[in-house]
């Protein structure tokens, strides 16, 4: 990554996995925060684990992509160079996340590797942890109707509602909500025409 000209030797990308109460990801948390705010607690937990794995002084825990995929630790002396300025520490990132998140990340990396040869190469370096790709809270909605739980006629969607982590996934979620809402709108329109 380059901090100005984007002309450095590194190419950065993010591999993210969706987490949320809907998927049971927050079930193992101590429950200090109420369910709508459990995403904040999850972020804090992941960030605290990453800070501990980094060893302090804002060092970033890292793992070679090939080692993450194989579930083995990376060796500090064999790490490739990193663009992270404060230093990196080899850490078992495959143990940092809950198993379902690790599995989703592995699947995503492997798929990228099939589509973009070299993406999953041994000299790739994963840096942890990126927990701020979407809203840390999730407005809970009914699965079938996408209507907010406890608030009729509100249809939370996209990144701000905690259902997406970027432009494309927000658009996909918007389509999901629109498809769930269309029958209700059509029924309301037909009802209005008969009166």
mmCIF file of C-alpha atoms in Angstrom:
data_model
loop_
_atom_site.group_PDB
_atom_site.id
_atom_site.type_symbol
_atom_site.label_atom_id
_atom_site.label_comp_id
_atom_site.label_asym_id
_atom_site.label_seq_id
_atom_site.Cartn_x
_atom_site.Cartn_y
_atom_site.Cartn_z
ATOM 1 C CA UNK A 1 0.000 0.000 0.000
ATOM 2 C CA UNK A 2 1.181 3.501 -0.758
ATOM 3 C CA UNK A 3 0.149 6.356 1.476
ATOM 4 C CA UNK A 4 0.171 8.873 -1.372
ATOM 5 C CA UNK A 5 0.938 7.700 -4.900
ATOM 6 C CA UNK A 6 -0.318 4.117 -4.736
ATOM 7 C CA UNK A 7 2.957 3.160 -6.365
ATOM 8 C CA UNK A 8 4.405 0.786 -3.789
ATOM 9 C CA UNK A 9 5.248 -2.902 -4.073
ATOM 10 C CA UNK A 10 2.128 -3.961 -2.163
ATOM 11 C CA UNK A 11 -1.396 -4.584 -3.322
ATOM 12 C CA UNK A 12 -3.907 -4.554 -0.506
ATOM 13 C CA UNK A 13 -7.281 -6.196 -0.468
ATOM 14 C CA UNK A 14 -9.741 -7.217 2.197
ATOM 15 C CA UNK A 15 -11.357 -10.574 2.682
ATOM 16 C CA UNK A 16 -14.373 -10.291 4.926
ATOM 17 C CA UNK A 17 -17.020 -12.603 6.305
ATOM 18 C CA UNK A 18 -20.504 -11.638 7.363
ATOM 19 C CA UNK A 19 -21.177 -11.977 11.064
ATOM 20 C CA UNK A 20 -24.287 -11.205 13.020
ATOM 21 C CA UNK A 21 -26.845 -12.281 15.542
ATOM 22 C CA UNK A 22 -28.848 -13.856 12.713
ATOM 23 C CA UNK A 23 -26.007 -16.324 12.142
ATOM 24 C CA UNK A 24 -25.429 -17.135 15.820
ATOM 25 C CA UNK A 25 -22.019 -15.458 15.855
ATOM 26 C CA UNK A 26 -22.676 -13.602 19.099
ATOM 27 C CA UNK A 27 -24.056 -16.555 21.075
ATOM 28 C CA UNK A 28 -20.717 -17.216 22.833
ATOM 29 C CA UNK A 29 -20.205 -13.638 24.033
ATOM 30 C CA UNK A 30 -20.444 -12.856 27.759
ATOM 31 C CA UNK A 31 -23.532 -10.765 27.011
ATOM 32 C CA UNK A 32 -22.437 -7.440 28.490
ATOM 33 C CA UNK A 33 -24.444 -5.609 25.846
ATOM 34 C CA UNK A 34 -28.050 -6.196 24.752
ATOM 35 C CA UNK A 35 -28.520 -8.189 21.519
ATOM 36 C CA UNK A 36 -28.854 -5.160 19.188
ATOM 37 C CA UNK A 37 -25.412 -3.972 20.335
ATOM 38 C CA UNK A 38 -23.729 -7.381 20.424
ATOM 39 C CA UNK A 39 -21.764 -6.469 17.287
ATOM 40 C CA UNK A 40 -19.862 -3.867 19.310
ATOM 41 C CA UNK A 41 -18.981 -6.485 21.890
ATOM 42 C CA UNK A 42 -17.871 -8.866 19.109
ATOM 43 C CA UNK A 43 -15.640 -6.159 17.596
ATOM 44 C CA UNK A 44 -14.050 -5.423 20.959
ATOM 45 C CA UNK A 45 -13.438 -9.120 21.570
ATOM 46 C CA UNK A 46 -11.766 -9.652 18.170
ATOM 47 C CA UNK A 47 -9.680 -6.478 18.510
ATOM 48 C CA UNK A 48 -8.544 -7.430 22.031
ATOM 49 C CA UNK A 49 -7.532 -10.910 20.834
ATOM 50 C CA UNK A 50 -5.643 -9.424 17.888
ATOM 51 C CA UNK A 51 -3.845 -6.909 20.117
ATOM 52 C CA UNK A 52 -2.785 -9.744 22.421
ATOM 53 C CA UNK A 53 -1.579 -11.835 19.475
ATOM 54 C CA UNK A 54 0.393 -8.852 18.168
ATOM 55 C CA UNK A 55 2.273 -8.646 21.451
ATOM 56 C CA UNK A 56 1.571 -4.996 22.236
ATOM 57 C CA UNK A 57 3.014 -1.688 21.003
ATOM 58 C CA UNK A 58 0.444 -1.705 18.166
ATOM 59 C CA UNK A 59 2.249 -4.523 16.377
ATOM 60 C CA UNK A 60 -0.052 -6.259 13.935
ATOM 61 C CA UNK A 61 -0.597 -10.030 14.122
ATOM 62 C CA UNK A 62 -0.031 -11.603 10.706
ATOM 63 C CA UNK A 63 -0.015 -15.012 9.074
ATOM 64 C CA UNK A 64 1.030 -16.191 5.633
ATOM 65 C CA UNK A 65 -2.014 -16.943 3.499
ATOM 66 C CA UNK A 66 -0.795 -20.501 2.826
ATOM 67 C CA UNK A 67 -0.369 -21.125 6.565
ATOM 68 C CA UNK A 68 -3.831 -19.717 7.342
ATOM 69 C CA UNK A 69 -5.372 -22.019 4.750
ATOM 70 C CA UNK A 70 -3.445 -25.032 6.132
ATOM 71 C CA UNK A 71 -4.140 -24.163 9.786
ATOM 72 C CA UNK A 72 -0.477 -23.998 10.767
ATOM 73 C CA UNK A 73 1.449 -21.158 12.417
ATOM 74 C CA UNK A 74 3.767 -18.946 10.400
ATOM 75 C CA UNK A 75 7.406 -18.573 11.417
ATOM 76 C CA UNK A 76 8.416 -14.992 12.308
ATOM 77 C CA UNK A 77 11.767 -15.194 10.517
ATOM 78 C CA UNK A 78 10.109 -16.424 7.315
ATOM 79 C CA UNK A 79 7.472 -13.691 7.006
ATOM 80 C CA UNK A 80 7.537 -11.619 3.836
ATOM 81 C CA UNK A 81 7.904 -7.835 4.193
ATOM 82 C CA UNK A 82 4.820 -5.875 5.205
ATOM 83 C CA UNK A 83 3.533 -2.376 4.516
ATOM 84 C CA UNK A 84 2.435 -2.044 8.150
ATOM 85 C CA UNK A 85 4.790 0.547 9.621
ATOM 86 C CA UNK A 86 4.667 -0.377 13.316
ATOM 87 C CA UNK A 87 5.838 -3.950 12.872
ATOM 88 C CA UNK A 88 4.240 -7.357 12.582
ATOM 89 C CA UNK A 89 4.218 -10.494 14.696
ATOM 90 C CA UNK A 90 3.569 -14.001 13.372
ATOM 91 C CA UNK A 91 0.350 -15.236 14.963
ATOM 92 C CA UNK A 92 -2.117 -18.103 14.446
ATOM 93 C CA UNK A 93 -4.921 -16.045 12.883
ATOM 94 C CA UNK A 94 -6.732 -19.278 12.087
ATOM 95 C CA UNK A 95 -7.355 -19.469 15.861
ATOM 96 C CA UNK A 96 -8.289 -15.813 16.306
ATOM 97 C CA UNK A 97 -11.758 -15.960 14.823
ATOM 98 C CA UNK A 98 -14.678 -18.220 15.680
ATOM 99 C CA UNK A 99 -14.522 -21.428 13.580
ATOM 100 C CA UNK A 100 -17.371 -20.388 11.261
ATOM 101 C CA UNK A 101 -15.622 -17.106 10.430
ATOM 102 C CA UNK A 102 -12.297 -18.855 9.830
ATOM 103 C CA UNK A 103 -14.060 -21.346 7.532
ATOM 104 C CA UNK A 104 -15.747 -18.533 5.576
ATOM 105 C CA UNK A 105 -12.461 -16.659 5.177
ATOM 106 C CA UNK A 106 -10.688 -19.810 4.005
ATOM 107 C CA UNK A 107 -13.437 -20.485 1.485
ATOM 108 C CA UNK A 108 -13.300 -16.905 0.209
ATOM 109 C CA UNK A 109 -9.514 -16.891 -0.112
ATOM 110 C CA UNK A 110 -9.549 -20.239 -1.936
ATOM 111 C CA UNK A 111 -12.225 -18.982 -4.336
ATOM 112 C CA UNK A 112 -10.272 -15.792 -5.018
ATOM 113 C CA UNK A 113 -7.219 -17.991 -5.629
ATOM 114 C CA UNK A 114 -9.118 -19.987 -8.263
ATOM 115 C CA UNK A 115 -10.291 -16.808 -10.007
ATOM 116 C CA UNK A 116 -7.139 -14.724 -9.513
ATOM 117 C CA UNK A 117 -4.104 -17.019 -9.612
ATOM 118 C CA UNK A 118 -1.610 -15.995 -6.966
ATOM 119 C CA UNK A 119 -4.147 -14.480 -4.567
ATOM 120 C CA UNK A 120 -3.662 -17.443 -2.245
ATOM 121 C CA UNK A 121 0.098 -17.700 -2.823
ATOM 122 C CA UNK A 122 2.530 -18.376 -0.004
ATOM 123 C CA UNK A 123 3.983 -14.869 -0.032
ATOM 124 C CA UNK A 124 0.612 -13.273 0.705
ATOM 125 C CA UNK A 125 0.316 -11.948 4.240
ATOM 126 C CA UNK A 126 -2.912 -11.635 6.225
ATOM 127 C CA UNK A 127 -3.054 -8.786 8.756
ATOM 128 C CA UNK A 128 -5.593 -8.920 11.584
ATOM 129 C CA UNK A 129 -8.078 -7.741 12.410
ATOM 130 C CA UNK A 130 -10.472 -5.701 10.252
ATOM 131 C CA UNK A 131 -13.727 -5.373 12.164
ATOM 132 C CA UNK A 132 -15.044 -2.073 10.847
ATOM 133 C CA UNK A 133 -16.372 -2.889 7.390
ATOM 134 C CA UNK A 134 -20.019 -2.421 8.307
ATOM 135 C CA UNK A 135 -22.251 -1.116 11.049
ATOM 136 C CA UNK A 136 -21.348 -2.654 14.405
ATOM 137 C CA UNK A 137 -25.027 -2.946 15.224
ATOM 138 C CA UNK A 138 -27.664 -4.841 13.350
ATOM 139 C CA UNK A 139 -31.293 -3.801 13.190
ATOM 140 C CA UNK A 140 -32.949 -7.186 13.662
ATOM 141 C CA UNK A 141 -35.497 -8.055 11.006
ATOM 142 C CA UNK A 142 -37.840 -10.951 10.301
ATOM 143 C CA UNK A 143 -36.237 -13.449 7.910
ATOM 144 C CA UNK A 144 -39.154 -13.773 5.500
ATOM 145 C CA UNK A 145 -40.550 -10.242 5.384
ATOM 146 C CA UNK A 146 -37.354 -8.267 6.160
ATOM 147 C CA UNK A 147 -39.491 -6.051 8.411
ATOM 148 C CA UNK A 148 -37.798 -4.791 11.564
ATOM 149 C CA UNK A 149 -38.615 -6.759 14.679
ATOM 150 C CA UNK A 150 -40.763 -4.577 16.920
ATOM 151 C CA UNK A 151 -41.193 -1.729 14.434
ATOM 152 C CA UNK A 152 -43.803 -2.243 11.745
ATOM 153 C CA UNK A 153 -43.212 -0.873 8.251
ATOM 154 C CA UNK A 154 -39.481 -0.392 8.740
ATOM 155 C CA UNK A 155 -37.343 -2.474 6.410
ATOM 156 C CA UNK A 156 -33.687 -2.184 7.453
ATOM 157 C CA UNK A 157 -31.269 -2.875 4.642
ATOM 158 C CA UNK A 158 -27.670 -2.538 3.642
ATOM 159 C CA UNK A 159 -24.551 -1.456 5.439
ATOM 160 C CA UNK A 160 -26.010 0.992 7.958
ATOM 161 C CA UNK A 161 -28.505 -1.586 9.176
ATOM 162 C CA UNK A 162 -25.752 -4.162 9.625
ATOM 163 C CA UNK A 163 -26.591 -6.430 6.688
ATOM 164 C CA UNK A 164 -23.774 -5.569 4.279
ATOM 165 C CA UNK A 165 -20.111 -4.717 4.199
ATOM 166 C CA UNK A 166 -19.708 -2.707 1.034
ATOM 167 C CA UNK A 167 -21.335 -1.398 -2.084
ATOM 168 C CA UNK A 168 -22.061 -4.698 -3.802
ATOM 169 C CA UNK A 169 -23.342 -6.541 -0.732
ATOM 170 C CA UNK A 170 -25.490 -3.498 0.173
ATOM 171 C CA UNK A 171 -27.035 -3.584 -3.305
ATOM 172 C CA UNK A 172 -27.691 -7.315 -3.011
ATOM 173 C CA UNK A 173 -29.295 -6.839 0.386
ATOM 174 C CA UNK A 174 -31.394 -3.971 -0.981
ATOM 175 C CA UNK A 175 -32.685 -6.322 -3.676
ATOM 176 C CA UNK A 176 -33.454 -8.952 -1.046
ATOM 177 C CA UNK A 177 -35.484 -6.458 0.985
ATOM 178 C CA UNK A 178 -37.231 -5.066 -2.107
ATOM 179 C CA UNK A 179 -38.278 -8.572 -3.158
ATOM 180 C CA UNK A 180 -39.612 -9.244 0.314
ATOM 181 C CA UNK A 181 -41.486 -5.924 0.334
ATOM 182 C CA UNK A 182 -43.009 -6.100 -3.169
ATOM 183 C CA UNK A 183 -45.869 -8.487 -2.308
ATOM 184 C CA UNK A 184 -46.892 -6.263 0.585
ATOM 185 C CA UNK A 185 -46.773 -3.130 -1.577
ATOM 186 C CA UNK A 186 -48.723 -4.824 -4.354
ATOM 187 C CA UNK A 187 -51.389 -5.959 -1.887
ATOM 188 C CA UNK A 188 -51.629 -2.434 -0.472
ATOM 189 C CA UNK A 189 -51.899 -0.930 -3.961
ATOM 190 C CA UNK A 190 -54.636 -3.383 -4.959
ATOM 191 C CA UNK A 191 -56.505 -2.634 -1.724
ATOM 192 C CA UNK A 192 -56.261 1.128 -2.345
ATOM 193 C CA UNK A 193 -57.676 0.742 -5.867
ATOM 194 C CA UNK A 194 -60.758 -1.109 -4.603
ATOM 195 C CA UNK A 195 -61.704 1.668 -2.180
#
